[in-house]
Amino acid sequence: MRRCLLFVVALVVVSFPLSAQQLAATPPMGWNSWNWFAGKVTDADIRKAADLLVSSGMRDAGYTYVNIDDTWEGKRDTSGVIHTNEKFPDMKALADYVHSKGLKIGIYSSPGPQTCAHYEGSLGHEEQDAKTYADWGIDFLKYDLCSFRNNMKQEHPNDPDAQDRMMRDAYMKMHNAIVKTGRPMVYSLCQYGFDQVWQWGPEVGANLWRTTGDINATYDRMLVLTLAQAGLAKYAAPGHWNDPDMLEVGNGKLTHDENISHMTMWAILASPLIAGNNLTQMSDDVRSILTNRDVIAINQDKLGKQGDRVFAGDQIEIWSRPLSDGSVALAILNVSTARSQMHGLSLHLKDVGFPKGAQAHDVWAGKDLGRIKDTDVMTIPEHGAVLLKLTK
Ligand code: GAL
């Protein structure tokens, strides 16, 4: 009897690869080539990124996925097998290199005939491609809708519901193809939030799904994407995350305070932390923002509850996130271009479970503030944020 039970347990372990919960128990962390390199990324850039993730301390802070975005794809051979283009001479060797650094490697494709940058997509070759990725040693797939939208429209003109069904089926198809390979791969949906993807993402095996269009390296765009997450908290859970897009911390002209706000909100939102900056020229300031352990600990909190908005004003946004140790993370953002002093504007402590005030720790400053009350004055620089950890 005992033997029989052991056999059944062994069978279950062998036949079910890592579950979604195990694969992305907390929001995936890593680096992706798109935000900095876009279509110019090469094999050498990816190797260098892997080296720098290690030497900068980012890998040890949790950034373990090195993700190649669009433009690695070459042509298919006569058997339909996808090959890399000349920028990526040997994907298996590249994956081996990335793995040798204690990191994981991700890749990108589309359910359509073409990717967004007009390279070869996976339509009609899903199982073949998933197998190729598995043979290369890929650990993460970002699957970007792109040209498949045309297929949806052509096949079902004037029938948006049928188009949506077709989209879901396409995402399911690649999920099944990945499962069939037996290699665990984080499955990242990129279809810009169409058809309320947060409602069906888990059903098609997604570990994360983009909720919006693309980010860019401006405060305004980062804020638009942040505000679009209001109300989505209930759809996130261990294994399945809302993705407001990759980080732009360190890119463009984002100031120190804007980078702080960006990272603060991605922590509150339990967003995947996929950095997108130029690692070869990372300033100490950007590195310390990206690797702040206490902020990452909030992002990676094992309860897996995404934060939500508690207050929206002209100048101030307040968002909170419950944490596994019973504390609450509270983000206060000054979204205006003026230095903001919160005089008499409530911190909303009552609304987040602290009617009698709270013990507060200023996470970015690494400083205990003692007991705070709703009426306490907070000073927040323009486009800056304060991140507090509150306990009774
Ligand atoms: C977009 C996607 C970007 C990037 C790009 C590549 O659709 O949102 O994150 O992957 O395609 O072409």
Tab-separated table of C-alpha atoms and ligand atoms in Angstrom:
chain	number	residue	atom	x	y	z
A	1	MET	CA	0.000	0.000	0.000
A	2	ARG	CA	2.781	2.395	1.065
A	3	ARG	CA	4.768	1.495	-2.036
A	4	CYS	CA	1.765	2.117	-4.177
A	5	LEU	CA	1.298	5.550	-2.596
A	6	LEU	CA	4.963	6.419	-3.153
A	7	PHE	CA	4.622	5.401	-6.781
A	8	VAL	CA	1.586	7.647	-7.231
A	9	VAL	CA	3.406	10.570	-5.584
A	10	ALA	CA	6.448	10.001	-7.818
A	11	LEU	CA	4.228	9.854	-10.895
A	12	VAL	CA	2.540	13.127	-10.000
A	13	VAL	CA	5.917	14.821	-9.438
A	14	VAL	CA	7.301	13.557	-12.744
A	15	SER	CA	4.266	14.224	-14.891
A	16	PHE	CA	3.433	17.724	-13.647
A	17	PRO	CA	6.171	20.239	-14.230
A	18	LEU	CA	6.398	23.227	-11.907
A	19	SER	CA	2.998	24.761	-11.301
A	20	ALA	CA	2.332	28.407	-12.103
A	21	GLN	CA	2.472	29.123	-8.374
A	22	GLN	CA	5.902	27.580	-8.033
A	23	LEU	CA	7.261	29.146	-11.209
A	24	ALA	CA	6.227	32.699	-10.361
A	25	ALA	CA	5.342	32.524	-6.672
A	26	THR	CA	6.421	36.156	-6.490
A	27	PRO	CA	6.577	38.642	-9.384
A	28	PRO	CA	9.364	37.627	-11.800
A	29	MET	CA	12.492	39.801	-11.668
A	30	GLY	CA	15.110	40.326	-14.341
A	31	TRP	CA	16.238	42.517	-17.207
A	32	ASN	CA	14.900	42.799	-20.771
A	33	SER	CA	16.653	44.181	-23.842
A	34	TRP	CA	13.814	46.205	-25.361
A	35	ASN	CA	13.640	49.442	-23.380
A	36	TRP	CA	17.295	50.248	-23.992
A	37	PHE	CA	18.453	48.351	-27.095
A	38	ALA	CA	15.154	47.893	-28.970
A	39	GLY	CA	15.977	46.332	-32.374
A	40	LYS	CA	19.744	46.677	-31.988
A	41	VAL	CA	20.287	43.991	-29.357
A	42	THR	CA	22.961	41.368	-30.075
A	43	ASP	CA	24.365	38.228	-28.511
A	44	ALA	CA	27.266	40.279	-27.120
A	45	ASP	CA	24.831	42.721	-25.443
A	46	ILE	CA	23.030	39.855	-23.731
A	47	ARG	CA	26.289	38.304	-22.488
A	48	LYS	CA	27.398	41.698	-21.214
A	49	ALA	CA	24.028	42.232	-19.505
A	50	ALA	CA	24.433	38.859	-17.769
A	51	ASP	CA	27.941	39.810	-16.598
A	52	LEU	CA	26.729	43.168	-15.312
A	53	LEU	CA	23.692	41.740	-13.522
A	54	VAL	CA	26.190	39.715	-11.523
A	55	SER	CA	28.863	42.383	-10.940
A	56	SER	CA	26.338	45.112	-10.066
A	57	GLY	CA	24.708	42.968	-7.386
A	58	MET	CA	21.408	42.939	-9.265
A	59	ARG	CA	21.353	39.145	-9.609
A	60	ASP	CA	21.838	38.756	-5.883
A	61	ALA	CA	19.079	41.289	-5.270
A	62	GLY	CA	16.742	38.983	-7.247
A	63	TYR	CA	17.004	40.043	-10.918
A	64	THR	CA	17.515	36.593	-12.408
A	65	TYR	CA	15.875	36.570	-15.854
A	66	VAL	CA	17.850	37.947	-18.807
A	67	ASN	CA	15.217	38.393	-21.482
A	68	ILE	CA	15.880	38.841	-25.181
A	69	ASP	CA	13.017	40.821	-26.666
A	70	ASP	CA	12.089	41.155	-30.339
A	71	THR	CA	14.590	41.002	-33.249
A	72	TRP	CA	16.545	37.796	-32.516
A	73	GLU	CA	14.469	35.840	-35.074
A	74	GLY	CA	15.838	34.566	-38.383
A	75	LYS	CA	14.150	32.450	-41.055
A	76	ARG	CA	12.593	29.002	-40.885
A	77	ASP	CA	14.276	26.083	-42.624
A	78	THR	CA	12.446	23.721	-44.978
A	79	SER	CA	11.165	21.705	-41.998
A	80	GLY	CA	9.747	24.869	-40.457
A	81	VAL	CA	12.299	25.079	-37.650
A	82	ILE	CA	13.026	28.668	-36.606
A	83	HIS	CA	16.618	29.881	-36.686
A	84	THR	CA	18.244	32.950	-35.216
A	85	ASN	CA	19.447	35.853	-37.340
A	86	GLU	CA	23.087	36.940	-37.647
A	87	LYS	CA	22.921	39.009	-34.427
A	88	PHE	CA	22.510	35.768	-32.439
A	89	PRO	CA	24.886	33.184	-33.935
A	90	ASP	CA	24.235	30.421	-31.390
A	91	MET	CA	21.268	30.645	-29.038
A	92	LYS	CA	22.081	27.423	-27.181
A	93	ALA	CA	25.599	28.653	-26.435
A	94	LEU	CA	24.174	31.987	-25.293
A	95	ALA	CA	21.686	30.264	-22.991
A	96	ASP	CA	24.495	28.116	-21.578
A	97	TYR	CA	26.528	31.256	-20.917
A	98	VAL	CA	23.637	33.005	-19.150
A	99	HIS	CA	22.939	29.875	-17.093
A	100	SER	CA	26.619	29.603	-16.128
A	101	LYS	CA	26.224	32.972	-14.400
A	102	GLY	CA	23.445	31.661	-12.171
A	103	LEU	CA	20.835	33.449	-14.277
A	104	LYS	CA	17.906	32.394	-16.461
A	105	ILE	CA	17.164	33.340	-20.043
A	106	GLY	CA	14.005	34.553	-21.741
A	107	ILE	CA	12.928	34.934	-25.330
A	108	TYR	CA	10.153	36.627	-27.314
A	109	SER	CA	7.679	35.680	-30.036
A	110	SER	CA	4.191	36.394	-31.356
A	111	PRO	CA	1.105	34.253	-32.044
A	112	GLY	CA	0.917	36.055	-35.397
A	113	PRO	CA	2.885	35.497	-38.601
A	114	GLN	CA	5.116	38.444	-37.668
A	115	THR	CA	6.363	40.063	-34.481
A	116	CYS	CA	5.843	43.754	-33.805
A	117	ALA	CA	9.251	44.522	-35.358
A	118	HIS	CA	8.244	42.428	-38.425
A	119	TYR	CA	10.360	39.376	-37.677
A	120	GLU	CA	9.124	35.788	-37.920
A	121	GLY	CA	6.259	34.950	-35.528
A	122	SER	CA	5.069	31.545	-34.320
A	123	LEU	CA	1.723	31.181	-36.150
A	124	GLY	CA	1.323	27.577	-37.251
A	125	HIS	CA	4.625	26.585	-35.623
A	126	GLU	CA	3.739	26.817	-31.944
A	127	GLU	CA	4.792	23.295	-30.899
A	128	GLN	CA	7.868	23.422	-33.071
A	129	ASP	CA	8.943	26.771	-31.603
A	130	ALA	CA	8.268	25.778	-28.009
A	131	LYS	CA	10.402	22.681	-28.580
A	132	THR	CA	13.184	24.774	-30.115
A	133	TYR	CA	13.110	27.125	-27.110
A	134	ALA	CA	13.198	24.159	-24.732
A	135	ASP	CA	16.130	22.632	-26.644
A	136	TRP	CA	17.985	25.929	-26.367
A	137	GLY	CA	17.309	26.028	-22.600
A	138	ILE	CA	14.889	28.957	-22.537
A	139	ASP	CA	13.193	29.724	-19.196
A	140	PHE	CA	10.765	32.556	-20.041
A	141	LEU	CA	8.608	33.410	-23.067
A	142	LYS	CA	7.065	36.809	-23.764
A	143	TYR	CA	4.321	36.265	-26.344
A	144	ASP	CA	3.292	39.491	-28.048
A	145	LEU	CA	-0.002	39.764	-29.978
A	146	CYS	CA	1.299	42.069	-32.781
A	147	SER	CA	0.247	40.922	-36.259
A	148	PHE	CA	-2.174	38.341	-34.905
A	149	ARG	CA	-4.661	41.200	-34.547
A	150	ASN	CA	-4.892	41.295	-38.347
A	151	ASN	CA	-5.598	37.574	-38.437
A	152	MET	CA	-8.353	38.042	-35.860
A	153	LYS	CA	-9.946	40.857	-37.853
A	154	GLN	CA	-9.660	39.031	-41.158
A	155	GLU	CA	-11.175	35.848	-39.841
A	156	HIS	CA	-14.005	37.491	-37.898
A	157	PRO	CA	-14.720	40.919	-39.365
A	158	ASN	CA	-17.214	42.873	-37.256
A	159	ASP	CA	-17.316	40.209	-34.547
A	160	PRO	CA	-15.168	41.404	-31.649
A	161	ASP	CA	-16.254	38.510	-29.411
A	162	ALA	CA	-15.101	35.940	-31.925
A	163	GLN	CA	-11.866	37.882	-32.362
A	164	ASP	CA	-11.308	37.767	-28.598
A	165	ARG	CA	-11.973	34.024	-28.513
A	166	MET	CA	-9.441	33.556	-31.261
A	167	MET	CA	-6.900	35.547	-29.246
A	168	ARG	CA	-7.463	33.473	-26.109
A	169	ASP	CA	-7.164	30.262	-28.110
A	170	ALA	CA	-3.860	31.442	-29.563
A	171	TYR	CA	-2.466	32.119	-26.087
A	172	MET	CA	-3.772	28.763	-24.853
A	173	LYS	CA	-2.170	27.006	-27.805
A	174	MET	CA	1.291	28.273	-26.940
A	175	HIS	CA	0.755	27.445	-23.263
A	176	ASN	CA	-0.074	23.861	-24.226
A	177	ALA	CA	2.951	23.758	-26.493
A	178	ILE	CA	5.209	24.886	-23.643
A	179	VAL	CA	3.715	22.336	-21.250
A	180	LYS	CA	4.281	19.627	-23.851
A	181	THR	CA	8.021	20.344	-23.883
A	182	GLY	CA	8.221	19.455	-20.182
A	183	ARG	CA	10.499	22.469	-19.592
A	184	PRO	CA	9.180	25.051	-17.139
A	185	MET	CA	8.964	28.483	-18.776
A	186	VAL	CA	7.477	31.602	-17.282
A	187	TYR	CA	4.701	32.595	-19.693
A	188	SER	CA	4.339	36.347	-20.200
A	189	LEU	CA	1.350	37.631	-22.185
A	190	CYS	CA	1.735	40.883	-24.075
A	191	GLN	CA	-1.528	42.014	-25.666
A	192	TYR	CA	-1.771	45.417	-24.000
A	193	GLY	CA	-4.702	44.517	-21.705
A	194	PHE	CA	-7.260	43.771	-24.447
A	195	ASP	CA	-10.413	41.910	-23.489
A	196	GLN	CA	-9.685	42.357	-19.760
A	197	VAL	CA	-6.874	39.838	-19.891
A	198	TRP	CA	-6.611	39.838	-16.076
A	199	GLN	CA	-9.904	37.914	-16.015
A	200	TRP	CA	-8.701	35.036	-18.207
A	201	GLY	CA	-4.899	35.173	-18.087
A	202	PRO	CA	-4.585	32.387	-15.495
A	203	GLU	CA	-6.850	30.106	-17.578
A	204	VAL	CA	-4.452	30.227	-20.514
A	205	GLY	CA	-1.467	29.516	-18.270
A	206	ALA	CA	-0.155	33.080	-18.035
A	207	ASN	CA	2.181	33.932	-15.177
A	208	LEU	CA	1.982	37.615	-16.070
A	209	TRP	CA	0.015	39.709	-18.499
A	210	ARG	CA	0.535	43.246	-19.683
A	211	THR	CA	-2.390	45.412	-18.619
A	212	THR	CA	-1.632	48.406	-20.862
A	213	GLY	CA	0.171	49.695	-23.932
A	214	ASP	CA	3.914	50.347	-23.846
A	215	ILE	CA	5.776	52.284	-21.202
A	216	ASN	CA	8.344	54.904	-22.172
A	217	ALA	CA	10.990	56.719	-20.156
A	218	THR	CA	8.855	59.661	-19.043
A	219	TYR	CA	7.193	60.380	-15.735
A	220	ASP	CA	3.866	61.108	-17.423
A	221	ARG	CA	3.696	57.735	-19.146
A	222	MET	CA	4.806	55.901	-16.001
A	223	LEU	CA	2.031	57.667	-14.091
A	224	VAL	CA	-0.626	56.882	-16.719
A	225	LEU	CA	0.283	53.190	-16.495
A	226	THR	CA	0.269	53.324	-12.682
A	227	LEU	CA	-3.171	54.894	-12.519
A	228	ALA	CA	-4.511	52.320	-14.991
A	229	GLN	CA	-3.827	49.615	-12.375
A	230	ALA	CA	-6.517	50.929	-9.998
A	231	GLY	CA	-9.017	48.153	-9.300
A	232	LEU	CA	-6.899	45.329	-10.730
A	233	ALA	CA	-5.459	44.144	-7.403
A	234	LYS	CA	-7.895	41.288	-7.003
A	235	TYR	CA	-6.666	39.601	-10.171
A	236	ALA	CA	-3.066	39.194	-8.983
A	237	ALA	CA	-1.956	36.230	-6.876
A	238	PRO	CA	1.076	34.000	-6.505
A	239	GLY	CA	1.692	32.567	-9.977
A	240	HIS	CA	-0.321	35.235	-11.827
A	241	TRP	CA	0.613	38.918	-11.983
A	242	ASN	CA	-0.662	42.108	-13.559
A	243	ASP	CA	2.179	43.623	-15.582
A	244	PRO	CA	2.178	47.403	-16.110
A	245	ASP	CA	5.275	46.887	-18.323
A	246	MET	CA	9.020	46.799	-17.795
A	247	LEU	CA	10.948	49.283	-15.693
A	248	GLU	CA	12.367	52.473	-17.184
A	249	VAL	CA	14.338	53.296	-14.015
A	250	GLY	CA	17.646	54.736	-15.249
A	251	ASN	CA	16.389	55.537	-18.758
A	252	GLY	CA	15.595	58.799	-20.501
A	253	LYS	CA	15.614	61.919	-18.407
A	254	LEU	CA	13.849	60.445	-15.392
A	255	THR	CA	15.061	62.273	-12.287
A	256	HIS	CA	16.085	60.616	-9.026
A	257	ASP	CA	12.659	61.340	-7.535
A	258	GLU	CA	10.850	60.078	-10.628
A	259	ASN	CA	12.840	56.836	-10.491
A	260	ILE	CA	11.906	56.528	-6.803
A	261	SER	CA	8.208	56.983	-7.633
A	262	HIS	CA	8.424	54.419	-10.448
A	263	MET	CA	10.092	51.791	-8.256
A	264	THR	CA	7.781	52.579	-5.327
A	265	MET	CA	4.699	51.965	-7.421
A	266	TRP	CA	6.025	48.771	-9.017
A	267	ALA	CA	6.609	47.507	-5.452
A	268	ILE	CA	3.107	48.454	-4.301
A	269	LEU	CA	1.578	46.946	-7.448
A	270	ALA	CA	3.380	43.580	-7.107
A	271	SER	CA	4.545	44.196	-10.656
A	272	PRO	CA	7.163	42.069	-12.330
A	273	LEU	CA	10.474	43.914	-11.869
A	274	ILE	CA	12.046	43.635	-15.298
A	275	ALA	CA	14.694	46.331	-15.535
A	276	GLY	CA	15.276	47.883	-18.960
A	277	ASN	CA	18.188	50.241	-18.438
A	278	ASN	CA	21.642	50.412	-19.966
A	279	LEU	CA	23.581	48.301	-17.502
A	280	THR	CA	26.918	49.318	-19.042
A	281	GLN	CA	26.461	52.871	-17.797
A	282	MET	CA	24.406	52.474	-14.645
A	283	SER	CA	24.959	55.218	-12.083
A	284	ASP	CA	25.345	54.345	-8.410
A	285	ASP	CA	22.077	56.151	-7.768
A	286	VAL	CA	20.153	54.019	-10.278
A	287	ARG	CA	21.800	50.841	-9.004
A	288	SER	CA	20.871	51.623	-5.433
A	289	ILE	CA	17.265	52.357	-6.407
A	290	LEU	CA	16.960	49.112	-8.377
A	291	THR	CA	18.607	47.006	-5.668
A	292	ASN	CA	17.040	48.496	-2.530
A	293	ARG	CA	16.388	45.330	-0.518
A	294	ASP	CA	13.540	46.729	1.554
A	295	VAL	CA	11.658	47.960	-1.508
A	296	ILE	CA	12.250	44.657	-3.301
A	297	ALA	CA	11.014	42.815	-0.191
A	298	ILE	CA	7.709	44.696	-0.495
A	299	ASN	CA	7.478	43.848	-4.213
A	300	GLN	CA	8.275	40.201	-3.522
A	301	ASP	CA	6.093	39.837	-0.418
A	302	LYS	CA	4.946	36.238	-0.232
A	303	LEU	CA	1.325	37.046	0.540
A	304	GLY	CA	1.160	38.098	-3.122
A	305	LYS	CA	-1.571	40.681	-2.647
A	306	GLN	CA	-1.308	43.594	-5.049
A	307	GLY	CA	-1.826	47.086	-3.632
A	308	ASP	CA	-4.569	49.472	-4.647
A	309	ARG	CA	-5.451	53.118	-4.514
A	310	VAL	CA	-6.849	54.651	-1.331
A	311	PHE	CA	-6.876	58.303	-2.321
A	312	ALA	CA	-6.601	60.367	-5.487
A	313	GLY	CA	-6.251	64.143	-5.414
A	314	ASP	CA	-4.951	66.780	-7.813
A	315	GLN	CA	-1.512	66.668	-6.267
A	316	ILE	CA	-1.399	63.507	-4.208
A	317	GLU	CA	-2.037	59.808	-4.821
A	318	ILE	CA	-2.050	57.351	-1.903
A	319	TRP	CA	-1.828	53.614	-2.545
A	320	SER	CA	-1.490	50.777	-0.038
A	321	ARG	CA	-0.512	47.124	-0.064
A	322	PRO	CA	-1.089	44.533	2.692
A	323	LEU	CA	1.990	42.462	3.556
A	324	SER	CA	2.419	38.955	4.927
A	325	ASP	CA	3.706	40.072	8.360
A	326	GLY	CA	0.504	42.043	8.992
A	327	SER	CA	2.113	45.363	8.147
A	328	VAL	CA	0.944	47.648	5.350
A	329	ALA	CA	3.033	49.409	2.728
A	330	LEU	CA	1.773	52.903	2.011
A	331	ALA	CA	2.929	54.935	-0.982
A	332	ILE	CA	2.288	58.670	-1.105
A	333	LEU	CA	3.024	60.220	-4.481
A	334	ASN	CA	3.361	63.874	-5.318
A	335	VAL	CA	2.127	63.772	-8.895
A	336	SER	CA	2.279	67.532	-9.399
A	337	THR	CA	5.295	69.569	-10.389
A	338	ALA	CA	5.353	71.439	-7.094
A	339	ARG	CA	7.051	70.526	-3.843
A	340	SER	CA	4.137	69.234	-1.875
A	341	GLN	CA	3.566	69.591	1.820
A	342	MET	CA	0.720	67.464	3.083
A	343	HIS	CA	-0.803	69.857	5.577
A	344	GLY	CA	-3.987	68.543	7.054
A	345	LEU	CA	-4.506	66.232	4.082
A	346	SER	CA	-5.249	62.853	5.580
A	347	LEU	CA	-2.759	60.016	5.193
A	348	HIS	CA	-5.790	57.727	5.242
A	349	LEU	CA	-4.349	55.569	8.004
A	350	LYS	CA	-7.873	54.697	9.118
A	351	ASP	CA	-8.729	53.355	5.680
A	352	VAL	CA	-5.761	51.005	5.687
A	353	GLY	CA	-6.415	49.493	9.123
A	354	PHE	CA	-4.813	51.981	11.531
A	355	PRO	CA	-7.623	54.086	13.060
A	356	LYS	CA	-5.421	55.076	15.992
A	357	GLY	CA	-2.327	55.947	13.986
A	358	ALA	CA	0.592	53.667	13.192
A	359	GLN	CA	4.278	53.022	13.765
A	360	ALA	CA	5.917	54.081	10.525
A	361	HIS	CA	9.168	53.152	8.856
A	362	ASP	CA	10.315	55.328	5.945
A	363	VAL	CA	11.535	52.632	3.566
A	364	TRP	CA	13.654	54.725	1.154
A	365	ALA	CA	15.210	56.728	4.001
A	366	GLY	CA	15.722	53.534	6.046
A	367	LYS	CA	14.467	55.433	9.069
A	368	ASP	CA	11.891	54.799	11.779
A	369	LEU	CA	9.504	57.710	12.094
A	370	GLY	CA	7.868	56.573	15.332
A	371	ARG	CA	4.103	56.961	15.652
A	372	ILE	CA	2.356	58.907	12.936
A	373	LYS	CA	-1.180	60.252	12.765
A	374	ASP	CA	-3.371	61.178	9.837
A	375	THR	CA	-2.671	64.844	10.326
A	376	ASP	CA	1.140	64.585	10.320
A	377	VAL	CA	2.909	66.754	7.789
A	378	MET	CA	4.779	64.991	4.995
A	379	THR	CA	6.973	66.780	2.532
A	380	ILE	CA	7.309	65.165	-0.851
A	381	PRO	CA	9.500	66.508	-3.662
A	382	GLU	CA	8.019	67.169	-7.079
A	383	HIS	CA	7.234	63.863	-8.859
A	384	GLY	CA	8.610	62.102	-5.772
A	385	ALA	CA	7.200	59.499	-3.417
A	386	VAL	CA	7.344	58.459	0.208
A	387	LEU	CA	7.092	54.739	0.911
A	388	LEU	CA	6.098	53.826	4.450
A	389	LYS	CA	5.813	50.496	6.197
A	390	LEU	CA	3.091	50.712	8.821
A	391	THR	CA	2.607	48.535	11.859
A	392	LYS	CA	0.314	48.826	14.887
B	1	GAL	C1	5.631	45.755	-28.341
B	1	GAL	C2	5.784	45.386	-26.886
B	1	GAL	C3	7.139	45.869	-26.423
B	1	GAL	C4	8.212	45.199	-27.267
B	1	GAL	C5	7.953	45.446	-28.756
B	1	GAL	C6	8.917	44.650	-29.630
B	1	GAL	O1	4.390	45.313	-28.792
B	1	GAL	O2	4.758	45.973	-26.131
B	1	GAL	O3	7.320	45.577	-25.049
B	1	GAL	O4	8.228	43.832	-26.992
B	1	GAL	O5	6.640	45.110	-29.114
B	1	GAL	O6	8.667	44.792	-30.989
